[in-house]
CSV table of C-alpha atoms in Angstrom, one decimal:
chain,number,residue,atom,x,y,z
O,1,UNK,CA,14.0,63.4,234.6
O,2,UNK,CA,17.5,63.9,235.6
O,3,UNK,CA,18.1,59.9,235.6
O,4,UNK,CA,17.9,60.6,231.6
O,5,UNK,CA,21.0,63.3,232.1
O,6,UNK,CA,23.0,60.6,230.8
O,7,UNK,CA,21.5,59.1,227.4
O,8,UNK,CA,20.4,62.9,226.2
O,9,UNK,CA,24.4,64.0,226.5
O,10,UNK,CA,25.1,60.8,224.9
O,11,UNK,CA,23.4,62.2,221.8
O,12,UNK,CA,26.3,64.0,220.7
O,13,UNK,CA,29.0,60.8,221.8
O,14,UNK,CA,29.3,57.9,219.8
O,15,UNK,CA,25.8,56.9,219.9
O,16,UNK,CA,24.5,60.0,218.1
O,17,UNK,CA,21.0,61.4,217.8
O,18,UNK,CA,20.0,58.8,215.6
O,19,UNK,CA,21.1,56.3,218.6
O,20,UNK,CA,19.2,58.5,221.1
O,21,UNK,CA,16.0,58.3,218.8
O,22,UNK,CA,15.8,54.4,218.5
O,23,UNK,CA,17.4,53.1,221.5
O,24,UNK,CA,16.0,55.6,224.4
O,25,UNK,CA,13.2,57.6,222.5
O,26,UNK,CA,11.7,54.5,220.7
O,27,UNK,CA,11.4,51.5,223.7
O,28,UNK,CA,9.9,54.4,225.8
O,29,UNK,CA,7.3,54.9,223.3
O,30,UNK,CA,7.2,51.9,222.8
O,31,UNK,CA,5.9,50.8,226.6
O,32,UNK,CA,3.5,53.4,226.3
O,33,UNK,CA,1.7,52.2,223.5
O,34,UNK,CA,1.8,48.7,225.0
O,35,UNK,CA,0.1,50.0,228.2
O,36,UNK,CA,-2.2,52.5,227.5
O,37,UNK,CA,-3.0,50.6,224.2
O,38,UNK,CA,-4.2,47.1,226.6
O,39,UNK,CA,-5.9,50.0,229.3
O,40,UNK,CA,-7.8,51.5,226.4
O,41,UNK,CA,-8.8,47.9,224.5
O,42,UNK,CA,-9.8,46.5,227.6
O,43,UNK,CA,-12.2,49.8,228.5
O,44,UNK,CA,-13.6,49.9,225.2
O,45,UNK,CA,-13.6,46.4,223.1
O,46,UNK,CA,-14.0,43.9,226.1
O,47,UNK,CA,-16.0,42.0,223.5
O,48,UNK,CA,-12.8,42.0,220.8
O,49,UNK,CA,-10.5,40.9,223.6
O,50,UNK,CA,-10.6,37.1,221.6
O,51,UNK,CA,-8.1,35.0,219.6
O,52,UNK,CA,-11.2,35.1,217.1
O,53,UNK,CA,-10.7,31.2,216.7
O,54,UNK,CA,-11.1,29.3,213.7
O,55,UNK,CA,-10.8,25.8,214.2
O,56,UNK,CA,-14.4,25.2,213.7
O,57,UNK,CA,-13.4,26.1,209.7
O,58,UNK,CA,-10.7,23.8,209.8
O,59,UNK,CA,-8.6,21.4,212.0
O,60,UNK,CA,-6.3,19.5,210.2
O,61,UNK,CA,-3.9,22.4,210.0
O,62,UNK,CA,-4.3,24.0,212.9
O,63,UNK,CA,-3.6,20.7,215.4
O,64,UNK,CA,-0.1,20.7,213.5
O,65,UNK,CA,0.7,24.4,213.2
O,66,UNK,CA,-0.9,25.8,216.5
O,67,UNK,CA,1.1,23.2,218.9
O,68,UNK,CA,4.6,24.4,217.0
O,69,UNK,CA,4.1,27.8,217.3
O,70,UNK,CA,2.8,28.2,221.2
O,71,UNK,CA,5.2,25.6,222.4
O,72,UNK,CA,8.1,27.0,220.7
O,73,UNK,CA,7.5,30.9,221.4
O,74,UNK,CA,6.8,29.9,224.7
O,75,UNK,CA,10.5,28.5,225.2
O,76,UNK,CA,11.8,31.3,223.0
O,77,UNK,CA,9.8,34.0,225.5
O,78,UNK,CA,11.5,32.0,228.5
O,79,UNK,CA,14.9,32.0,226.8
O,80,UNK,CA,14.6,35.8,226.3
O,81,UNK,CA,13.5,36.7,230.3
O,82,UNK,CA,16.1,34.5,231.0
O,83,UNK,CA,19.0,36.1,228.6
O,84,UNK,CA,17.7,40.0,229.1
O,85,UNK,CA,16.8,40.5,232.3
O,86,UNK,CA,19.1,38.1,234.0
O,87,UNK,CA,22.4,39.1,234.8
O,88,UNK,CA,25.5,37.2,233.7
O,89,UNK,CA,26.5,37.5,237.9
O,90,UNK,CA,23.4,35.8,238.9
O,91,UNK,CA,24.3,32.8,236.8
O,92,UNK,CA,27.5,32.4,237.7
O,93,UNK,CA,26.7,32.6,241.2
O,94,UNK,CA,24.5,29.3,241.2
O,95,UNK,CA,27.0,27.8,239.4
O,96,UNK,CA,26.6,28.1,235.5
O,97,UNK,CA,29.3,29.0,233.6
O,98,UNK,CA,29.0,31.3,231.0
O,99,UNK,CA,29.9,28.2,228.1
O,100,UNK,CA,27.2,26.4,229.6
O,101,UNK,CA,24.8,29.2,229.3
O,102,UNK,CA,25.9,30.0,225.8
O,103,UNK,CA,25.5,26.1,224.6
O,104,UNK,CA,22.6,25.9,226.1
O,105,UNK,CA,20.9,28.5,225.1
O,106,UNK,CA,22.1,28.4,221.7
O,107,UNK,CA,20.4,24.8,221.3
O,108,UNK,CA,17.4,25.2,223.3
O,109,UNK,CA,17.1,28.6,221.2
O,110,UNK,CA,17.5,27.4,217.7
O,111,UNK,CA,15.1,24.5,218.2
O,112,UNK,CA,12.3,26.1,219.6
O,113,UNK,CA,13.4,29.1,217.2
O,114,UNK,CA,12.7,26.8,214.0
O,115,UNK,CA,9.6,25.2,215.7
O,116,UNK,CA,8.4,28.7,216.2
O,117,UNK,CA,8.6,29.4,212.6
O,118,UNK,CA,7.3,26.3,211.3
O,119,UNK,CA,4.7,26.4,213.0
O,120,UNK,CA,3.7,30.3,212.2
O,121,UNK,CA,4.6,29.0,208.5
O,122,UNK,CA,1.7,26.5,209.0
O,123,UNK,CA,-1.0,28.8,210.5
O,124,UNK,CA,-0.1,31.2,207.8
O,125,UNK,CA,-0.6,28.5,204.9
O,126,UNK,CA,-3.9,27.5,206.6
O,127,UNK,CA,-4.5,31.0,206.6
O,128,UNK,CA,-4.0,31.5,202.9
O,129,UNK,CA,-5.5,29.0,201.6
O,130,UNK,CA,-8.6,27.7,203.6
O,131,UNK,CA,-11.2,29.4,202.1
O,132,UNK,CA,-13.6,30.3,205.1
O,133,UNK,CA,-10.5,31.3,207.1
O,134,UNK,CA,-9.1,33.6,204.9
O,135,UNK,CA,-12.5,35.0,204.6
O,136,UNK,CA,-12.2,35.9,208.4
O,137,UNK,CA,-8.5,37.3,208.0
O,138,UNK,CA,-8.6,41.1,208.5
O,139,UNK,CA,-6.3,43.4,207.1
O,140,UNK,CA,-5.5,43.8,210.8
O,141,UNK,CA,-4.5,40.0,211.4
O,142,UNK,CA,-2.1,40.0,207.7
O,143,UNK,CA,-0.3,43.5,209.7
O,144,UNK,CA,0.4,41.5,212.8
O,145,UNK,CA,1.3,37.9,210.9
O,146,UNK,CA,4.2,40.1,208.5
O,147,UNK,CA,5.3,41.9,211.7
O,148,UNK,CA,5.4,38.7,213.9
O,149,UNK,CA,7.0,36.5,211.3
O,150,UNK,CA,9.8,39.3,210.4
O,151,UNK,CA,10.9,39.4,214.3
O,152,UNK,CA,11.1,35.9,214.8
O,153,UNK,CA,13.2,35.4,211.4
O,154,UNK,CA,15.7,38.2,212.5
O,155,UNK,CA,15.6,36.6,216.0
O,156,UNK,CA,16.4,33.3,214.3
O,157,UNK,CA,18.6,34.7,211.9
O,158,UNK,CA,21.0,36.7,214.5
O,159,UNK,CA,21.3,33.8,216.2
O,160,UNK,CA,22.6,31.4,214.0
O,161,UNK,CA,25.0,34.0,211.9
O,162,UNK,CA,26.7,35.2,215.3
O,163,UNK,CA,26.7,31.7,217.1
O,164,UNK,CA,26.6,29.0,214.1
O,165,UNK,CA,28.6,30.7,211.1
O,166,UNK,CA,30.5,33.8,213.0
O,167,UNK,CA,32.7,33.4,216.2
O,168,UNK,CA,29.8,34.1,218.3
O,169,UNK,CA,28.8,37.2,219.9
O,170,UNK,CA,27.7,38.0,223.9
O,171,UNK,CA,24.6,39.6,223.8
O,172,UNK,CA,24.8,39.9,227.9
O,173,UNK,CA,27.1,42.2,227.9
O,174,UNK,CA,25.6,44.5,225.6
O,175,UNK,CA,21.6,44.1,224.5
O,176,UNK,CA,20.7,42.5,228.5
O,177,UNK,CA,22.3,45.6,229.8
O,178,UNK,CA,21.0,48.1,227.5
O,179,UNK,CA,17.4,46.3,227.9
O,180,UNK,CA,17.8,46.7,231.8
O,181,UNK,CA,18.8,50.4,231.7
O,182,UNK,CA,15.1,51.3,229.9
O,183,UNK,CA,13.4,49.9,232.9
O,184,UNK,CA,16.5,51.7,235.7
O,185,UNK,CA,15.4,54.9,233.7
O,186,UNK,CA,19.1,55.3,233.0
O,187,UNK,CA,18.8,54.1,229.0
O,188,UNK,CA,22.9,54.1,228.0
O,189,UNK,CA,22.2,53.9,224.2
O,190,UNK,CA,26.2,53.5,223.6
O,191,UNK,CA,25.4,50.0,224.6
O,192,UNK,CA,23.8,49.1,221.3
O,193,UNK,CA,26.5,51.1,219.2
O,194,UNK,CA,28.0,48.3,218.6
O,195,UNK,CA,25.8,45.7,218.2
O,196,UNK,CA,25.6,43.6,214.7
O,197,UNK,CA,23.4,44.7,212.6
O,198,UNK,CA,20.9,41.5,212.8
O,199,UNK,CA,20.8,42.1,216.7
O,200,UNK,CA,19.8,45.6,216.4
O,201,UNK,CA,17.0,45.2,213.3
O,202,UNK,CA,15.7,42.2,215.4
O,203,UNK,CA,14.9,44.6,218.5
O,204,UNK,CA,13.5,47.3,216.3
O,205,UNK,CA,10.9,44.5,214.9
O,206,UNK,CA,10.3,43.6,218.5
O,207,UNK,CA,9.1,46.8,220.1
O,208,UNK,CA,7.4,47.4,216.4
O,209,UNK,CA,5.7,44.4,217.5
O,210,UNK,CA,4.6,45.8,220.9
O,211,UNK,CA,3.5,48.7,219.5
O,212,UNK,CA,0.8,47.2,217.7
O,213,UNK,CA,0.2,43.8,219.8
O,214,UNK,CA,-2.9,46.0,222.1
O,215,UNK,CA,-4.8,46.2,218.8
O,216,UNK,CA,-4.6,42.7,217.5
O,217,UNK,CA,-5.4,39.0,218.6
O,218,UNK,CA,-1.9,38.8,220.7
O,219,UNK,CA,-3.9,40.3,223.5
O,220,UNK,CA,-5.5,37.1,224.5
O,221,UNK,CA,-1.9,36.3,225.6
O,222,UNK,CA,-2.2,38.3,228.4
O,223,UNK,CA,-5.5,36.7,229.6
O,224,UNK,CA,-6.4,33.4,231.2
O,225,UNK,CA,-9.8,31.7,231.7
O,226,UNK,CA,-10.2,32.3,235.8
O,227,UNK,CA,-13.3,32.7,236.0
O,228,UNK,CA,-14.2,29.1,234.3
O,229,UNK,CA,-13.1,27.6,237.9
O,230,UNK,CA,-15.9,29.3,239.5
O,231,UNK,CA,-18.6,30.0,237.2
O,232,UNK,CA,-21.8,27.7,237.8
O,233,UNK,CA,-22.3,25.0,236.0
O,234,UNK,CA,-24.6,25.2,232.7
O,235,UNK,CA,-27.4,23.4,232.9
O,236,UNK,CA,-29.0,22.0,229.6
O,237,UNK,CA,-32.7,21.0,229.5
O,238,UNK,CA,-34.7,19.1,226.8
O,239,UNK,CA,-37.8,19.8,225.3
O,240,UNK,CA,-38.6,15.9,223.9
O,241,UNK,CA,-41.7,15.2,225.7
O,242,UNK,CA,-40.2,11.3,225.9
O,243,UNK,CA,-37.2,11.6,227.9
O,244,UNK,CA,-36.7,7.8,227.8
O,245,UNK,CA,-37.6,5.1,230.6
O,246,UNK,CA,-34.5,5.6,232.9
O,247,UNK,CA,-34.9,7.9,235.8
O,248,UNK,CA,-32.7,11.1,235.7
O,249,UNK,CA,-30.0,11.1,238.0
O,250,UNK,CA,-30.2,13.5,241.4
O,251,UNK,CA,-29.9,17.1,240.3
O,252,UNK,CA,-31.4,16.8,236.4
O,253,UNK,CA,-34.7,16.6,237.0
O,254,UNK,CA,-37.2,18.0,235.3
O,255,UNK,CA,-38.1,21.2,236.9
Protein backbone atom coordinates (compact mmCIF):
# COMPACT_ATOMS: atom_id res chain seq x y z
CA UNK A 1 0.00 0.00 0.00
CA UNK A 2 2.60 2.48 0.60
CA UNK A 3 3.90 2.14 -3.23
CA UNK A 4 0.38 4.15 -3.79
CA UNK A 5 1.80 7.06 -1.22
CA UNK A 6 2.53 8.83 -4.27
CA UNK A 7 -0.63 8.98 -6.65
CA UNK A 8 -3.15 9.43 -3.44
CA UNK A 9 -0.92 12.89 -2.39
CA UNK A 10 -1.08 13.62 -6.01
CA UNK A 11 -4.80 14.07 -5.55
CA UNK A 12 -4.59 17.43 -4.37
CA UNK A 13 -1.50 18.43 -7.20
CA UNK A 14 -2.18 19.09 -10.55
CA UNK A 15 -3.82 15.95 -11.27
CA UNK A 16 -6.74 16.38 -8.89
CA UNK A 17 -9.22 13.93 -7.46
CA UNK A 18 -10.88 13.60 -10.63
CA UNK A 19 -7.22 12.54 -12.01
CA UNK A 20 -6.78 10.08 -9.13
CA UNK A 21 -10.31 8.59 -9.88
CA UNK A 22 -9.81 7.73 -13.66
CA UNK A 23 -6.14 7.33 -14.05
CA UNK A 24 -5.23 5.14 -10.65
CA UNK A 25 -8.71 4.17 -9.27
CA UNK A 26 -10.25 3.19 -12.73
CA UNK A 27 -7.35 0.81 -14.58
CA UNK A 28 -7.10 -0.87 -11.15
CA UNK A 29 -10.66 -1.70 -11.31
CA UNK A 30 -10.36 -2.14 -14.30
CA UNK A 31 -7.81 -5.39 -14.07
CA UNK A 32 -9.94 -6.70 -11.62
CA UNK A 33 -12.88 -7.05 -13.56
CA UNK A 34 -10.79 -8.45 -16.45
CA UNK A 35 -9.47 -11.19 -14.11
CA UNK A 36 -11.89 -12.32 -11.86
CA UNK A 37 -14.53 -11.63 -14.67
CA UNK A 38 -12.42 -14.65 -17.13
CA UNK A 39 -11.87 -16.85 -13.51
CA UNK A 40 -15.58 -16.64 -12.92
CA UNK A 41 -16.80 -17.21 -16.85
CA UNK A 42 -14.58 -19.90 -17.18
CA UNK A 43 -15.95 -21.72 -13.68
CA UNK A 44 -19.35 -21.18 -14.57
CA UNK A 45 -20.20 -20.81 -18.56
CA UNK A 46 -17.43 -23.23 -19.90
CA UNK A 47 -20.12 -23.98 -22.44
CA UNK A 48 -20.58 -19.89 -23.47
CA UNK A 49 -16.74 -19.63 -23.66
CA UNK A 50 -17.54 -19.46 -27.90
CA UNK A 51 -17.27 -16.79 -30.72
CA UNK A 52 -21.00 -18.07 -31.19
CA UNK A 53 -20.09 -18.30 -35.02
CA UNK A 54 -22.31 -17.53 -37.78
CA UNK A 55 -20.84 -18.21 -40.95
CA UNK A 56 -23.13 -21.16 -41.58
CA UNK A 57 -25.99 -18.09 -41.97
CA UNK A 58 -23.85 -16.39 -44.28
CA UNK A 59 -20.46 -16.20 -45.92
CA UNK A 60 -20.14 -13.71 -48.42
CA UNK A 61 -19.67 -11.03 -45.84
CA UNK A 62 -17.94 -12.53 -43.38
CA UNK A 63 -14.75 -13.92 -45.75
CA UNK A 64 -14.38 -9.95 -46.46
CA UNK A 65 -15.10 -8.32 -43.09
CA UNK A 66 -13.58 -11.09 -40.65
CA UNK A 67 -10.01 -11.21 -42.44
CA UNK A 68 -9.90 -7.01 -42.13
CA UNK A 69 -10.75 -6.95 -38.80
CA UNK A 70 -8.39 -9.94 -37.07
CA UNK A 71 -5.47 -9.03 -39.32
CA UNK A 72 -5.69 -5.48 -38.63
CA UNK A 73 -6.36 -5.50 -34.65
CA UNK A 74 -3.84 -7.99 -34.59
CA UNK A 75 -1.02 -5.41 -35.88
CA UNK A 76 -2.82 -2.63 -33.99
CA UNK A 77 -2.56 -5.00 -30.54
CA UNK A 78 1.26 -5.49 -31.57
CA UNK A 79 1.78 -1.82 -32.25
CA UNK A 80 0.31 -1.08 -28.77
CA UNK A 81 2.68 -3.79 -26.68
CA UNK A 82 5.22 -2.43 -28.64
CA UNK A 83 4.43 1.51 -28.05
CA UNK A 84 3.22 1.06 -24.09
CA UNK A 85 5.21 -1.27 -22.61
CA UNK A 86 8.38 -0.72 -24.42
CA UNK A 87 10.59 1.83 -23.36
CA UNK A 88 11.83 4.61 -25.67
CA UNK A 89 15.69 3.45 -24.06
CA UNK A 90 15.17 -0.05 -25.28
CA UNK A 91 14.76 1.16 -28.83
CA UNK A 92 17.30 3.24 -29.08
CA UNK A 93 19.64 0.90 -27.69
CA UNK A 94 19.18 -1.63 -30.73
CA UNK A 95 19.47 1.12 -32.83
CA UNK A 96 16.06 2.70 -33.76
CA UNK A 97 15.78 6.12 -33.58
CA UNK A 98 12.99 7.65 -32.20
CA UNK A 99 11.88 9.26 -36.09
CA UNK A 100 12.04 5.86 -37.28
CA UNK A 101 9.85 4.63 -34.57
CA UNK A 102 7.45 7.44 -34.97
CA UNK A 103 7.20 6.94 -39.00
CA UNK A 104 6.89 3.64 -38.64
CA UNK A 105 4.47 3.33 -36.39
CA UNK A 106 2.51 6.01 -37.64
CA UNK A 107 2.07 4.08 -41.12
CA UNK A 108 1.93 0.62 -39.92
CA UNK A 109 -0.67 2.13 -37.38
CA UNK A 110 -2.99 3.98 -39.61
CA UNK A 111 -3.21 1.16 -42.08
CA UNK A 112 -4.01 -1.58 -40.04
CA UNK A 113 -6.10 1.22 -37.95
CA UNK A 114 -8.43 1.77 -41.10
CA UNK A 115 -8.43 -2.02 -41.98
CA UNK A 116 -9.47 -2.63 -38.46
CA UNK A 117 -12.45 -0.44 -38.88
CA UNK A 118 -13.48 -1.56 -42.22
CA UNK A 119 -13.57 -4.51 -41.49
CA UNK A 120 -15.64 -4.13 -37.97
CA UNK A 121 -17.83 -1.83 -40.40
CA UNK A 122 -18.40 -5.01 -42.47
CA UNK A 123 -19.17 -7.52 -39.67
CA UNK A 124 -21.55 -4.93 -38.29
CA UNK A 125 -23.41 -4.47 -41.78
CA UNK A 126 -23.65 -8.24 -42.07
CA UNK A 127 -24.75 -8.05 -38.72
CA UNK A 128 -27.65 -5.61 -39.37
CA UNK A 129 -28.85 -6.72 -42.15
CA UNK A 130 -28.63 -10.68 -42.56
CA UNK A 131 -31.67 -11.70 -41.31
CA UNK A 132 -30.80 -15.05 -39.39
CA UNK A 133 -27.71 -13.22 -38.01
CA UNK A 134 -29.29 -10.54 -36.58
CA UNK A 135 -31.71 -12.86 -35.23
CA UNK A 136 -28.75 -14.39 -33.18
CA UNK A 137 -27.34 -10.79 -32.07
CA UNK A 138 -27.92 -10.34 -28.32
CA UNK A 139 -28.34 -7.21 -26.69
CA UNK A 140 -25.06 -8.32 -25.18
CA UNK A 141 -23.09 -8.61 -28.68
CA UNK A 142 -24.72 -4.70 -29.87
CA UNK A 143 -23.02 -3.47 -26.02
CA UNK A 144 -19.68 -4.90 -27.00
CA UNK A 145 -19.82 -3.93 -31.08
CA UNK A 146 -20.73 0.11 -29.90
CA UNK A 147 -17.94 -0.14 -27.19
CA UNK A 148 -15.36 -1.90 -29.55
CA UNK A 149 -16.02 0.35 -32.54
CA UNK A 150 -15.93 3.77 -30.23
CA UNK A 151 -12.25 2.67 -29.03
CA UNK A 152 -10.90 1.88 -32.15
CA UNK A 153 -12.30 5.26 -33.82
CA UNK A 154 -10.75 7.39 -30.87
CA UNK A 155 -7.59 5.18 -31.34
CA UNK A 156 -7.78 6.05 -35.05
CA UNK A 157 -8.86 9.34 -34.54
CA UNK A 158 -5.93 10.50 -31.96
CA UNK A 159 -3.67 9.26 -34.21
CA UNK A 160 -4.14 10.95 -37.19
CA UNK A 161 -5.17 14.64 -35.47
CA UNK A 162 -1.85 14.51 -33.35
CA UNK A 163 0.44 12.90 -36.16
CA UNK A 164 -1.38 13.76 -39.67
CA UNK A 165 -3.05 17.32 -38.99
CA UNK A 166 -1.19 18.61 -35.59
CA UNK A 167 2.63 18.77 -35.09
CA UNK A 168 2.53 15.42 -33.63
CA UNK A 169 2.60 14.34 -30.15
CA UNK A 170 4.97 11.57 -28.09
CA UNK A 171 2.79 9.42 -26.40
CA UNK A 172 6.13 7.51 -24.83
CA UNK A 173 6.84 9.93 -22.79
CA UNK A 174 3.68 10.28 -21.29
CA UNK A 175 0.63 7.42 -21.78
CA UNK A 176 3.78 4.36 -22.02
CA UNK A 177 4.93 5.71 -18.73
CA UNK A 178 1.78 6.21 -17.02
CA UNK A 179 0.63 2.66 -18.46
CA UNK A 180 3.87 1.08 -16.91
CA UNK A 181 3.44 2.75 -13.50
CA UNK A 182 -0.23 0.72 -12.97
CA UNK A 183 1.50 -2.49 -13.29
CA UNK A 184 5.02 -0.95 -10.86
CA UNK A 185 2.12 -0.22 -8.44
CA UNK A 186 3.40 3.33 -8.46
CA UNK A 187 0.35 4.85 -10.75
CA UNK A 188 1.77 8.78 -11.25
CA UNK A 189 -1.60 10.11 -12.59
CA UNK A 190 0.19 13.74 -13.35
CA UNK A 191 1.36 11.77 -16.31
CA UNK A 192 -1.84 11.93 -18.17
CA UNK A 193 -2.57 15.61 -17.05
CA UNK A 194 -1.60 16.69 -19.96
CA UNK A 195 -2.51 14.45 -22.47
CA UNK A 196 -4.88 15.63 -25.52
CA UNK A 197 -8.03 15.06 -25.01
CA UNK A 198 -8.43 12.27 -27.88
CA UNK A 199 -5.58 10.33 -26.11
CA UNK A 200 -7.13 10.35 -22.82
CA UNK A 201 -11.12 9.52 -24.11
CA UNK A 202 -9.37 6.75 -26.22
CA UNK A 203 -7.93 4.99 -22.96
CA UNK A 204 -11.15 5.46 -20.96
CA UNK A 205 -12.97 3.43 -24.00
CA UNK A 206 -10.20 0.90 -23.68
CA UNK A 207 -10.36 -0.21 -20.06
CA UNK A 208 -14.35 0.37 -20.55
CA UNK A 209 -13.69 -2.28 -23.00
CA UNK A 210 -11.89 -4.62 -20.58
CA UNK A 211 -14.30 -4.24 -18.22
CA UNK A 212 -16.85 -5.95 -20.10
CA UNK A 213 -14.70 -8.16 -22.62
CA UNK A 214 -15.00 -11.45 -19.69
CA UNK A 215 -18.84 -11.37 -20.40
CA UNK A 216 -18.90 -11.25 -24.17
CA UNK A 217 -17.58 -13.23 -27.36
CA UNK A 218 -13.94 -11.42 -26.94
CA UNK A 219 -13.15 -14.20 -24.62
CA UNK A 220 -12.41 -16.70 -27.27
CA UNK A 221 -9.39 -14.44 -27.84
CA UNK A 222 -7.77 -15.71 -25.05
CA UNK A 223 -8.22 -19.40 -26.03
CA UNK A 224 -6.63 -21.63 -28.66
CA UNK A 225 -7.73 -25.06 -29.99
CA UNK A 226 -4.76 -27.36 -28.11
CA UNK A 227 -6.36 -29.92 -27.47
CA UNK A 228 -7.37 -30.60 -31.38
CA UNK A 229 -3.53 -31.82 -31.75
CA UNK A 230 -4.17 -34.62 -29.44
CA UNK A 231 -7.67 -35.53 -29.42
CA UNK A 232 -8.40 -39.00 -31.29
CA UNK A 233 -9.44 -39.11 -34.40
CA UNK A 234 -13.44 -39.29 -35.15
CA UNK A 235 -14.35 -42.14 -36.66
CA UNK A 236 -17.47 -42.08 -38.97
CA UNK A 237 -19.36 -45.27 -39.75
CA UNK A 238 -22.22 -46.04 -42.37
CA UNK A 239 -25.27 -47.69 -41.99
CA UNK A 240 -25.90 -48.46 -46.13
CA UNK A 241 -25.94 -52.09 -46.05
CA UNK A 242 -24.09 -51.76 -49.72
CA UNK A 243 -20.88 -50.18 -49.04
CA UNK A 244 -19.82 -50.53 -52.66
CA UNK A 245 -17.35 -53.24 -54.30
CA UNK A 246 -13.98 -51.74 -53.19
CA UNK A 247 -12.36 -53.08 -50.14
CA UNK A 248 -12.06 -50.53 -47.19
CA UNK A 249 -8.73 -49.44 -46.57
CA UNK A 250 -6.68 -50.82 -43.28
CA UNK A 251 -8.27 -49.19 -40.19
CA UNK A 252 -12.07 -48.57 -41.67
CA UNK A 253 -13.39 -51.74 -41.44
CA UNK A 254 -16.49 -52.61 -40.58
CA UNK A 255 -16.48 -53.56 -37.05
Amino acid sequence: MTSLAPALAAGGGEAGVSGVLLWVALPYVTLAVFVLGHVWRYRYDKFGWTTRSSQLYENRLLRIGSPLFHFGILVVLLGHVGGILVPESWTNAVGISEHTYHVAALVLGTIAGFCTLAGLAILIYRRRTVGPVFSATTRNDKLMYAVLALTIVLGLAATVVANLLGGGYDYRETVSPWFRSIFSFRPDPDLMSGVPILFRLHAISAMALFCIWPFTRLVHMLTAPVGYLTRPYIVYRSRDVQLGALPPRRGWERS
